[in-house]
PDB file of C-alpha atoms in Angstrom:
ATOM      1  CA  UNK A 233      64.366 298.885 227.177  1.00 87.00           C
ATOM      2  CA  UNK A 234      64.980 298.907 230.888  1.00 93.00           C
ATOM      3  CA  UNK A 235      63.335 296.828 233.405  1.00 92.00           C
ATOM      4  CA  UNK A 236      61.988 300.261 235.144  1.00 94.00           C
ATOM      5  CA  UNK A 237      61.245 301.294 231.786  1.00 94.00           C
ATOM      6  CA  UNK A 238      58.891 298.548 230.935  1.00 95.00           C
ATOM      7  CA  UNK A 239      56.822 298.910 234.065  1.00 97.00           C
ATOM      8  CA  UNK A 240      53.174 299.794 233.410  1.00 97.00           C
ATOM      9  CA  UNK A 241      51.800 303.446 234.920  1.00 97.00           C
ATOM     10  CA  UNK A 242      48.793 302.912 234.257  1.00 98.00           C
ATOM     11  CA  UNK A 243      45.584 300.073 235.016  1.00 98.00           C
ATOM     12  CA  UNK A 244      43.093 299.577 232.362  1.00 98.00           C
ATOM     13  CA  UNK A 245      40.187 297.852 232.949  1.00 98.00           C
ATOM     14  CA  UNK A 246      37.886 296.528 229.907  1.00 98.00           C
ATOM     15  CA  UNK A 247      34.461 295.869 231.255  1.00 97.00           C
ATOM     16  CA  UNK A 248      32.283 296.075 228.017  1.00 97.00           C
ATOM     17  CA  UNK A 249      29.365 293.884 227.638  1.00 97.00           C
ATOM     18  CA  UNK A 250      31.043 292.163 224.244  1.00 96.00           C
ATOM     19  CA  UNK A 251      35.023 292.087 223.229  1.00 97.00           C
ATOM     20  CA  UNK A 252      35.656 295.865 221.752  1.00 97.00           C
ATOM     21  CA  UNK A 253      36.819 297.281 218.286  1.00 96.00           C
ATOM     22  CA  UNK A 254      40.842 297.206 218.627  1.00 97.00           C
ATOM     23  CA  UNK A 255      40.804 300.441 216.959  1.00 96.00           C
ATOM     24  CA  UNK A 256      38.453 302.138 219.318  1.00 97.00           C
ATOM     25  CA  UNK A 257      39.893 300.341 222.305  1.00 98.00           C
ATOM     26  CA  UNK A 258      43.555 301.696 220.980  1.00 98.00           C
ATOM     27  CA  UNK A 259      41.922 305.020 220.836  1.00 97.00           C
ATOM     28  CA  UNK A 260      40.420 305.383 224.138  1.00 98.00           C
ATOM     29  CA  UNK A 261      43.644 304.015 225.828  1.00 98.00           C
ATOM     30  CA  UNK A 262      46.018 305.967 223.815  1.00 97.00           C
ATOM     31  CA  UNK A 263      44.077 309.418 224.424  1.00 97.00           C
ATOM     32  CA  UNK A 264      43.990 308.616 228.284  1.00 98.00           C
ATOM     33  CA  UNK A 265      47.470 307.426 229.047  1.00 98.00           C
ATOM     34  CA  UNK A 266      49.631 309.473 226.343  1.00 97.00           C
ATOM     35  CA  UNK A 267      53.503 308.205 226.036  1.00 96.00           C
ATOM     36  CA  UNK A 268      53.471 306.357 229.529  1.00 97.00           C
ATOM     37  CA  UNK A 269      52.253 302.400 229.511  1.00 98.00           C
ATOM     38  CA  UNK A 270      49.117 301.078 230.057  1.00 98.00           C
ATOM     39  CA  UNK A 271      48.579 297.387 231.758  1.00 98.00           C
ATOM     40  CA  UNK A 272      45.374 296.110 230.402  1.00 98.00           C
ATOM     41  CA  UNK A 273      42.789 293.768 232.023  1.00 98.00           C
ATOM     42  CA  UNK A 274      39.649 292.105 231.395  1.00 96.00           C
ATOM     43  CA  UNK A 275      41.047 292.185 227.512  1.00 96.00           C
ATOM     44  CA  UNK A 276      42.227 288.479 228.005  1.00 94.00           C
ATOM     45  CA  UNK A 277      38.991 286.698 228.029  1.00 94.00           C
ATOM     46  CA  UNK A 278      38.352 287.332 224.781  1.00 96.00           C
ATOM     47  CA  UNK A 279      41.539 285.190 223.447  1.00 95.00           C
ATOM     48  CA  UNK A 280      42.415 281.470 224.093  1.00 87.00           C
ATOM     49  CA  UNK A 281      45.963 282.593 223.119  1.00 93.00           C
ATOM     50  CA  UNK A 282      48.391 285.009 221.048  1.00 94.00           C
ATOM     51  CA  UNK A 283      47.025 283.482 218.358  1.00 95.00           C
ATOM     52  CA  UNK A 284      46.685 284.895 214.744  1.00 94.00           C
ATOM     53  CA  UNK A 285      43.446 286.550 215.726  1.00 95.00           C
ATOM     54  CA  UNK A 286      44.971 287.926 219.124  1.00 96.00           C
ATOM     55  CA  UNK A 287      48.113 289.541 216.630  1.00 97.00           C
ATOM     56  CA  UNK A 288      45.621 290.686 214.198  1.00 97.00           C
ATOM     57  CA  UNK A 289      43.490 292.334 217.105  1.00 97.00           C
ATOM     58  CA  UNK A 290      46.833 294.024 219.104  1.00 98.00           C
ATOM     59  CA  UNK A 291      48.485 294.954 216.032  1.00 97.00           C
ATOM     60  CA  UNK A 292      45.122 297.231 215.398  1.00 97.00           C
ATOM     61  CA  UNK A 293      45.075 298.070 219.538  1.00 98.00           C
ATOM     62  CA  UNK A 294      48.911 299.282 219.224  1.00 97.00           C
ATOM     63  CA  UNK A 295      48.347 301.203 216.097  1.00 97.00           C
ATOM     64  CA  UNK A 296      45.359 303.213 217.720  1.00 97.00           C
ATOM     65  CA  UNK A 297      47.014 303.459 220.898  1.00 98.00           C
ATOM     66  CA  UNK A 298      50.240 305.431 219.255  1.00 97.00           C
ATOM     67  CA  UNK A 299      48.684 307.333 216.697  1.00 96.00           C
ATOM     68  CA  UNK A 300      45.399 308.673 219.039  1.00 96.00           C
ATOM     69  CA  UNK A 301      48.326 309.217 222.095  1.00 95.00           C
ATOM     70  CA  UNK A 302      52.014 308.103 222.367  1.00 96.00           C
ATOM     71  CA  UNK A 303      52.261 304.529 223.707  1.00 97.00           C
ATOM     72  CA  UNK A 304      55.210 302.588 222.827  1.00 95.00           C
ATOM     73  CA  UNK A 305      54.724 299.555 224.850  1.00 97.00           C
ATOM     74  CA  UNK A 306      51.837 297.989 226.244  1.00 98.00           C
ATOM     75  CA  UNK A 307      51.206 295.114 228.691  1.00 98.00           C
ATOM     76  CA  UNK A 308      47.876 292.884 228.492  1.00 98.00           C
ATOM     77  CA  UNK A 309      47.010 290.424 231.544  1.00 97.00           C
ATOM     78  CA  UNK A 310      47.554 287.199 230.723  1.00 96.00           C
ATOM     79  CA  UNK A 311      48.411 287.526 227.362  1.00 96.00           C
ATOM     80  CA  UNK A 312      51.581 289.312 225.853  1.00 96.00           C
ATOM     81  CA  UNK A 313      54.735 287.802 226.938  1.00 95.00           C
ATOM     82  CA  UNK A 314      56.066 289.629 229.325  1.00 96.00           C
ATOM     83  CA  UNK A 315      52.528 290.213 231.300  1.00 97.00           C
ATOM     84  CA  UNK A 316      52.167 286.275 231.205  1.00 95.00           C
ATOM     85  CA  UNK A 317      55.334 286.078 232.813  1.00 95.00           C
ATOM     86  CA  UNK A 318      55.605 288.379 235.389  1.00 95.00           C
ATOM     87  CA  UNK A 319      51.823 289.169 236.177  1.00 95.00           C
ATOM     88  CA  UNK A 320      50.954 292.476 238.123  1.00 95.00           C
ATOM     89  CA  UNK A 321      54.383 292.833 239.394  1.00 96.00           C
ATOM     90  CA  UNK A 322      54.965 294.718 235.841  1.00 97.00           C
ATOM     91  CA  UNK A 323      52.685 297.267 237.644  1.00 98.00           C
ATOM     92  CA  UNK A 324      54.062 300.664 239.605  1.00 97.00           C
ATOM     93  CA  UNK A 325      52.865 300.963 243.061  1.00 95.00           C
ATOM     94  CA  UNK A 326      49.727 303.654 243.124  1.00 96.00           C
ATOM     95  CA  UNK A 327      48.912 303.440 239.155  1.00 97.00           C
ATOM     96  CA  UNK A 328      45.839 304.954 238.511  1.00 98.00           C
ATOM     97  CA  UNK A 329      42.779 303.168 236.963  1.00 98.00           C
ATOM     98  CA  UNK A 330      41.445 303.704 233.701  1.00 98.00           C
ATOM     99  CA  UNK A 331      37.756 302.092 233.486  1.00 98.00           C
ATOM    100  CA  UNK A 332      36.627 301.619 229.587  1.00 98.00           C
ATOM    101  CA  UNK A 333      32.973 300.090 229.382  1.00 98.00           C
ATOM    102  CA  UNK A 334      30.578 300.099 226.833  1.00 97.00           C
ATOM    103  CA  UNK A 335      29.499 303.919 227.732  1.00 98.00           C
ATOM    104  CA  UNK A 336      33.122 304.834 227.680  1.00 98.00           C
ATOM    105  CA  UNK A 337      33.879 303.699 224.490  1.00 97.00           C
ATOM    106  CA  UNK A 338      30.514 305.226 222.950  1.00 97.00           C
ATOM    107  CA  UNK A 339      31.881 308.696 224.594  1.00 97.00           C
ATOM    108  CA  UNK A 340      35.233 308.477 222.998  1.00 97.00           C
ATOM    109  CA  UNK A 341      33.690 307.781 219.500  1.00 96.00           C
ATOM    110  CA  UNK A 342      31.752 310.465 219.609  1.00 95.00           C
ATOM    111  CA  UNK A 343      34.435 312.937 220.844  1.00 96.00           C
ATOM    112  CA  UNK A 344      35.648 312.688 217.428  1.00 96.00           C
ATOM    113  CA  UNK A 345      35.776 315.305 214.986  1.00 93.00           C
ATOM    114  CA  UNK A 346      34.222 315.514 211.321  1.00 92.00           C
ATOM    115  CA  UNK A 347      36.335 317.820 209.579  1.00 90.00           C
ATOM    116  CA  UNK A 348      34.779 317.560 205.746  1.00 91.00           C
ATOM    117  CA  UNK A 349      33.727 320.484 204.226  1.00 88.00           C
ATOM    118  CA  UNK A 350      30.200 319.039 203.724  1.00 90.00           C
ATOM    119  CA  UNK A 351      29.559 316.872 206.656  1.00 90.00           C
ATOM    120  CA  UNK A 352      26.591 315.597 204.885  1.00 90.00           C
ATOM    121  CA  UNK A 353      28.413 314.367 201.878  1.00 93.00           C
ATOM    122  CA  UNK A 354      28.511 311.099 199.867  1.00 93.00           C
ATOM    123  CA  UNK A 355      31.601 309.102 200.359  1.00 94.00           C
ATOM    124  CA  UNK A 356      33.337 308.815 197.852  1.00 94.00           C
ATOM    125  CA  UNK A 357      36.310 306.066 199.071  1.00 96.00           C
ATOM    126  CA  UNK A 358      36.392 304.036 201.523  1.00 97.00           C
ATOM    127  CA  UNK A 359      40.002 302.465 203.336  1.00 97.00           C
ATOM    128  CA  UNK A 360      40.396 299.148 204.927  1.00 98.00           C
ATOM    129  CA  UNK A 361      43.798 298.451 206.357  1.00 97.00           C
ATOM    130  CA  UNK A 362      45.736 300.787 208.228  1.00 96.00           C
ATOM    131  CA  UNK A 363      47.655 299.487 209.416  1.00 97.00           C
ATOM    132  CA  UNK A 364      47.863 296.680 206.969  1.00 97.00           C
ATOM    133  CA  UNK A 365      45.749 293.655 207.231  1.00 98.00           C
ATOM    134  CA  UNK A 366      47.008 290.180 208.150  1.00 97.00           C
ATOM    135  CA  UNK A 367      46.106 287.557 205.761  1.00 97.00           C
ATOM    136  CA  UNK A 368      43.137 286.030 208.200  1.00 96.00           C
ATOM    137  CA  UNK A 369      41.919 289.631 207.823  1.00 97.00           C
ATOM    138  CA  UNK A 370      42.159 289.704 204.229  1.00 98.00           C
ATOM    139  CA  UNK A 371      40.123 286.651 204.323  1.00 97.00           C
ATOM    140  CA  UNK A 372      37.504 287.456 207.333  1.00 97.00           C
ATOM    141  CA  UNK A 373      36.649 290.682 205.038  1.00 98.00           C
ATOM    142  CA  UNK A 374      36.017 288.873 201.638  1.00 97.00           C
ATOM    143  CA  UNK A 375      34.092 286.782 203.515  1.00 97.00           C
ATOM    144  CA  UNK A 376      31.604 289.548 205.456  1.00 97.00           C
ATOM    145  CA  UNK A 377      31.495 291.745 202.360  1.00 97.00           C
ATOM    146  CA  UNK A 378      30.386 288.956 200.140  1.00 97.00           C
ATOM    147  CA  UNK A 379      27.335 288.391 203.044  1.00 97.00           C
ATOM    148  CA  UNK A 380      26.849 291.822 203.355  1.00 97.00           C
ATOM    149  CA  UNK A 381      26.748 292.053 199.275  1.00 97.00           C
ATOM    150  CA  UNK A 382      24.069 289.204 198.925  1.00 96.00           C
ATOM    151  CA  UNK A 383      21.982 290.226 202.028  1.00 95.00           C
ATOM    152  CA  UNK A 384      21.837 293.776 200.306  1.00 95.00           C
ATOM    153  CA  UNK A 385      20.879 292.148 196.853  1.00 94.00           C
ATOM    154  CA  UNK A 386      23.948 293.764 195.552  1.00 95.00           C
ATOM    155  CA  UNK A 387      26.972 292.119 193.527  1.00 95.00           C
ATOM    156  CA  UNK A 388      29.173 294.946 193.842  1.00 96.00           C
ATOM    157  CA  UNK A 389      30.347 297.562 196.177  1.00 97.00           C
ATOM    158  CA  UNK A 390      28.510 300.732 196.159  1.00 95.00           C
ATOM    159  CA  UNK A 391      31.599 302.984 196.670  1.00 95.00           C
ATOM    160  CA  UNK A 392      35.167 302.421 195.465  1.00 96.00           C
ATOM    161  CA  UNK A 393      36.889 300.172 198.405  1.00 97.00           C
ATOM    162  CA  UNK A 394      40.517 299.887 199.156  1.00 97.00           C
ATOM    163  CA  UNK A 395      41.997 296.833 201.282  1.00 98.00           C
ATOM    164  CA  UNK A 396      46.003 297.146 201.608  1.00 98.00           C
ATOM    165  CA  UNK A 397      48.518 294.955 203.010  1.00 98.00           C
ATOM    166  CA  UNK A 398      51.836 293.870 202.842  1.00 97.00           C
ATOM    167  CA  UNK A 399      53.015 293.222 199.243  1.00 96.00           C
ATOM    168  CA  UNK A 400      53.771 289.500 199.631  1.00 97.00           C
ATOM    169  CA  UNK A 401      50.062 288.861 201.503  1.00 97.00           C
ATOM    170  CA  UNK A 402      48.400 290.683 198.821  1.00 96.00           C
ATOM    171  CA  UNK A 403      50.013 289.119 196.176  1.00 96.00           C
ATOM    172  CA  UNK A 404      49.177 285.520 197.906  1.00 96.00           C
ATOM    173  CA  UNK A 405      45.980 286.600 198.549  1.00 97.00           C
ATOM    174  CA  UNK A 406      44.886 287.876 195.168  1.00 96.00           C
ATOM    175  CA  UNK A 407      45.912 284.135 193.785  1.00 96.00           C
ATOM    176  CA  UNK A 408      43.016 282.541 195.883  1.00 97.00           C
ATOM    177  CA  UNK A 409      39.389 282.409 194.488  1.00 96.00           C
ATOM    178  CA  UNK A 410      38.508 284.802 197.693  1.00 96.00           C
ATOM    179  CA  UNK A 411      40.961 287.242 196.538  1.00 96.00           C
ATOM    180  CA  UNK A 412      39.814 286.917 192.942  1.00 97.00           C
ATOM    181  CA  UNK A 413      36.037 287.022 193.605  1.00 97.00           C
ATOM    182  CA  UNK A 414      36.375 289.727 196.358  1.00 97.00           C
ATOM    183  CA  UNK A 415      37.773 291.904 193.309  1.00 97.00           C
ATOM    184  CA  UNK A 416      35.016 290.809 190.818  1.00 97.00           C
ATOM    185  CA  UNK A 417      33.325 292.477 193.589  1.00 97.00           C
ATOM    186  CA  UNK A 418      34.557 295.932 192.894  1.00 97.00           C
ATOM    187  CA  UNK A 419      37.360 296.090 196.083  1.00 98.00           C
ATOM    188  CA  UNK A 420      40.624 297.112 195.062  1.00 97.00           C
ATOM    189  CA  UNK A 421      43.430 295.128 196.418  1.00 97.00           C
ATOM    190  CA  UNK A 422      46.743 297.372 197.238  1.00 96.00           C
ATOM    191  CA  UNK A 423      49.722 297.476 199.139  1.00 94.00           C
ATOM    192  CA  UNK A 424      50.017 301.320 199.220  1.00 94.00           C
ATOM    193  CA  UNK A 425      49.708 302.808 202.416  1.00 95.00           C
ATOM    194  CA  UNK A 426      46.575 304.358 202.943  1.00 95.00           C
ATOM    195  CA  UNK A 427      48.080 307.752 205.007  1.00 93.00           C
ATOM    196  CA  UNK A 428      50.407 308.349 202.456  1.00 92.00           C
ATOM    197  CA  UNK A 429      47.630 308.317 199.800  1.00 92.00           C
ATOM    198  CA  UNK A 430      45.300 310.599 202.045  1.00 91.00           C
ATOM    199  CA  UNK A 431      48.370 313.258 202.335  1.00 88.00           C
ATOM    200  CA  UNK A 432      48.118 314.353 198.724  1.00 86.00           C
ATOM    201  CA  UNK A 433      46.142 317.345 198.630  1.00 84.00           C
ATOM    202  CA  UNK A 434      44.069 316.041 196.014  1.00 81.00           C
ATOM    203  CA  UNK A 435      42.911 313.105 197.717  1.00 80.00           C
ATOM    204  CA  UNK A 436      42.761 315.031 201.083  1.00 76.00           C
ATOM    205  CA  UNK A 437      39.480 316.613 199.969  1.00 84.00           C
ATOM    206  CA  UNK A 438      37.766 313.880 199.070  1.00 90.00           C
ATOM    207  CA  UNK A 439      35.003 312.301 201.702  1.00 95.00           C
ATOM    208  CA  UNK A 440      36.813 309.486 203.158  1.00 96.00           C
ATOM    209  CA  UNK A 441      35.813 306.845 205.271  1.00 97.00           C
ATOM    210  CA  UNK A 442      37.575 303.872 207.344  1.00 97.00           C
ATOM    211  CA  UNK A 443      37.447 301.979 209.993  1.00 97.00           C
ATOM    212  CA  UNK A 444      41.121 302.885 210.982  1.00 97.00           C
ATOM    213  CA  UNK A 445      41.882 305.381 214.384  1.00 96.00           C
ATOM    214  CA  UNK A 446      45.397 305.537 212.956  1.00 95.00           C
ATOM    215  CA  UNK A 447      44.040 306.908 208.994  1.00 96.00           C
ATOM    216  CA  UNK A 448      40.956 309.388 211.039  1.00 96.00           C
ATOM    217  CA  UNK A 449      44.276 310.718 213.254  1.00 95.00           C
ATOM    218  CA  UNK A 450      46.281 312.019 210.436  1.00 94.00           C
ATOM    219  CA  UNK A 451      44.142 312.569 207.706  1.00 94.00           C
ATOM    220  CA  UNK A 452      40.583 314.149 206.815  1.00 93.00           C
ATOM    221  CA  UNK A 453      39.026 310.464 206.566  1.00 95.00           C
ATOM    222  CA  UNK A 454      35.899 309.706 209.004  1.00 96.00           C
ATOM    223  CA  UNK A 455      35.589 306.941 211.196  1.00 97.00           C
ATOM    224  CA  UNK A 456      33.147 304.387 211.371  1.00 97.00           C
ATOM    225  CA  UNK A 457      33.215 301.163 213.438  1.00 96.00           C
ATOM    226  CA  UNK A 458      33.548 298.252 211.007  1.00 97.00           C
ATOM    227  CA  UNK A 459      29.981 296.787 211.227  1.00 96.00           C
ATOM    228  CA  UNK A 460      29.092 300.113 209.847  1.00 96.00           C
ATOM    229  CA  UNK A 461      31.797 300.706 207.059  1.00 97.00           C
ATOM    230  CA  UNK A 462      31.220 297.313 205.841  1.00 97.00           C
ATOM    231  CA  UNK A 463      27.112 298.637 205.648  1.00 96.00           C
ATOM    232  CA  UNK A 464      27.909 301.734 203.988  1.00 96.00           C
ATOM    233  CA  UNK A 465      30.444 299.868 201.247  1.00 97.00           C
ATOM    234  CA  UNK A 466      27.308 297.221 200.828  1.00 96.00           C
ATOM    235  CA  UNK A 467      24.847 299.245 200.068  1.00 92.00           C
ATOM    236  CA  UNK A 468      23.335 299.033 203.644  1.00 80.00           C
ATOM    237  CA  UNK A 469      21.947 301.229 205.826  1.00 71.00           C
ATOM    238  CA  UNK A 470      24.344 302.872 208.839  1.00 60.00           C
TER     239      UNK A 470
END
């Protein structure tokens, strides 16, 4: 909460060829720079603004980024408040610099563990929306899986899928004909939290799969990048 406090120890530099999963991004900054706070750059040209997209996209970034390390505040160039404001001044003199391309991120993905028992087995569930999704989300989803569904030839999912977000979004979303048809569809619409869920015994055994850092941290579900997950729930190919 102090100004000293709120100064950045550490560059990152995003120089991937096309604008990177927020949850992978979170990952790979989170594991590098631990509790201490990372400036970002580069990230910026992928936003007009701090629009609803740019929330949707930092909310996933932050998530990542405290769950796969211990980041409590982040700064990204020309883009959060306080970076927008006050530029590279936020930065310490001497911070080290963290380069994330394209290779970078493909390391970090694979550095993760698979810790089913069977590592070849079926999935059985798969969990969208940890943290919970923003209503443009909600709606981006129902929109892909439906594609995904018909390029398949398939009208339904081909494992049990679980979206969750906040009770009042869900609620407003399930009143729409995208909420109602993306059900028709076979995806369960929930506002339970997805960790919680995974931490009953029970449920921990099961082969999981998301496309959340925050759910692979904490629990025994696998990651996939959400291209893939939405394959895999479509009756696709990964």
């Amino acid at each position: 909460l102090t100004d000293d406090g709120r100064k950045a120890d550490w560059i990152v530099e995003v120089r991937t060829t096309k604008k990177p999963e927020a949850q992978l991004l979170g990952s790979a900054v989170g594991m590098k720079v631990m509790e201490k706070v990372p400036y970002i750059v580069g990230l910026d040209k992928y936003f007009s603004s701090l629009d609803d997209d740019a929330k949707a996209y930092l909310k996933d970034f932050g998530a990542a980024t405290a769950s796969n390390g211990a980041v409590g505040l982040y700064h990204v160039d020309n883009l959060t408040p306080e970076a927008k404001e006050s530029g590279r001044s936020l930065i310490r003199e001497n911070a080290p610099v963290y380069i994330i391309d394209d290779e970078e991120l493909e390391r970090v993905e694979r550095s993760y563990p698979v810790i089913w028992k069977d590592k070849s087995a079926k999935p059985k569930l798969a969990f969208i929306g940890c943290p919970h999704l923003s209503p443009m989300q909600l709606r981006s989803w129902a929109k892909r899986i439906d594609e995904s569904l018909k390029k398949n030839g398939k009208t339904k999912v081909a494992i049990k899928t679980i979206m969750t977000a906040a009770p009042a979004v869900m609620d407003e979303f399930k009143s729409t004909k995208e909420g109602r048809d993306l059900m028709e569809k076979g995806v369960v619409l929930s506002h339970i939290c997805p960790l919680m869920y995974m931490n009953n015994p029970k449920c921990g055994t099961m082969p999981v799969i998301t496309c959340s850092n925050k759910l692979r941290t904490y629990t025994s579900a696998r990651f996939y990048k959400e291209e893939e997950l939405l394959s895999i729930i479509t009756g696709g190919n990964v």
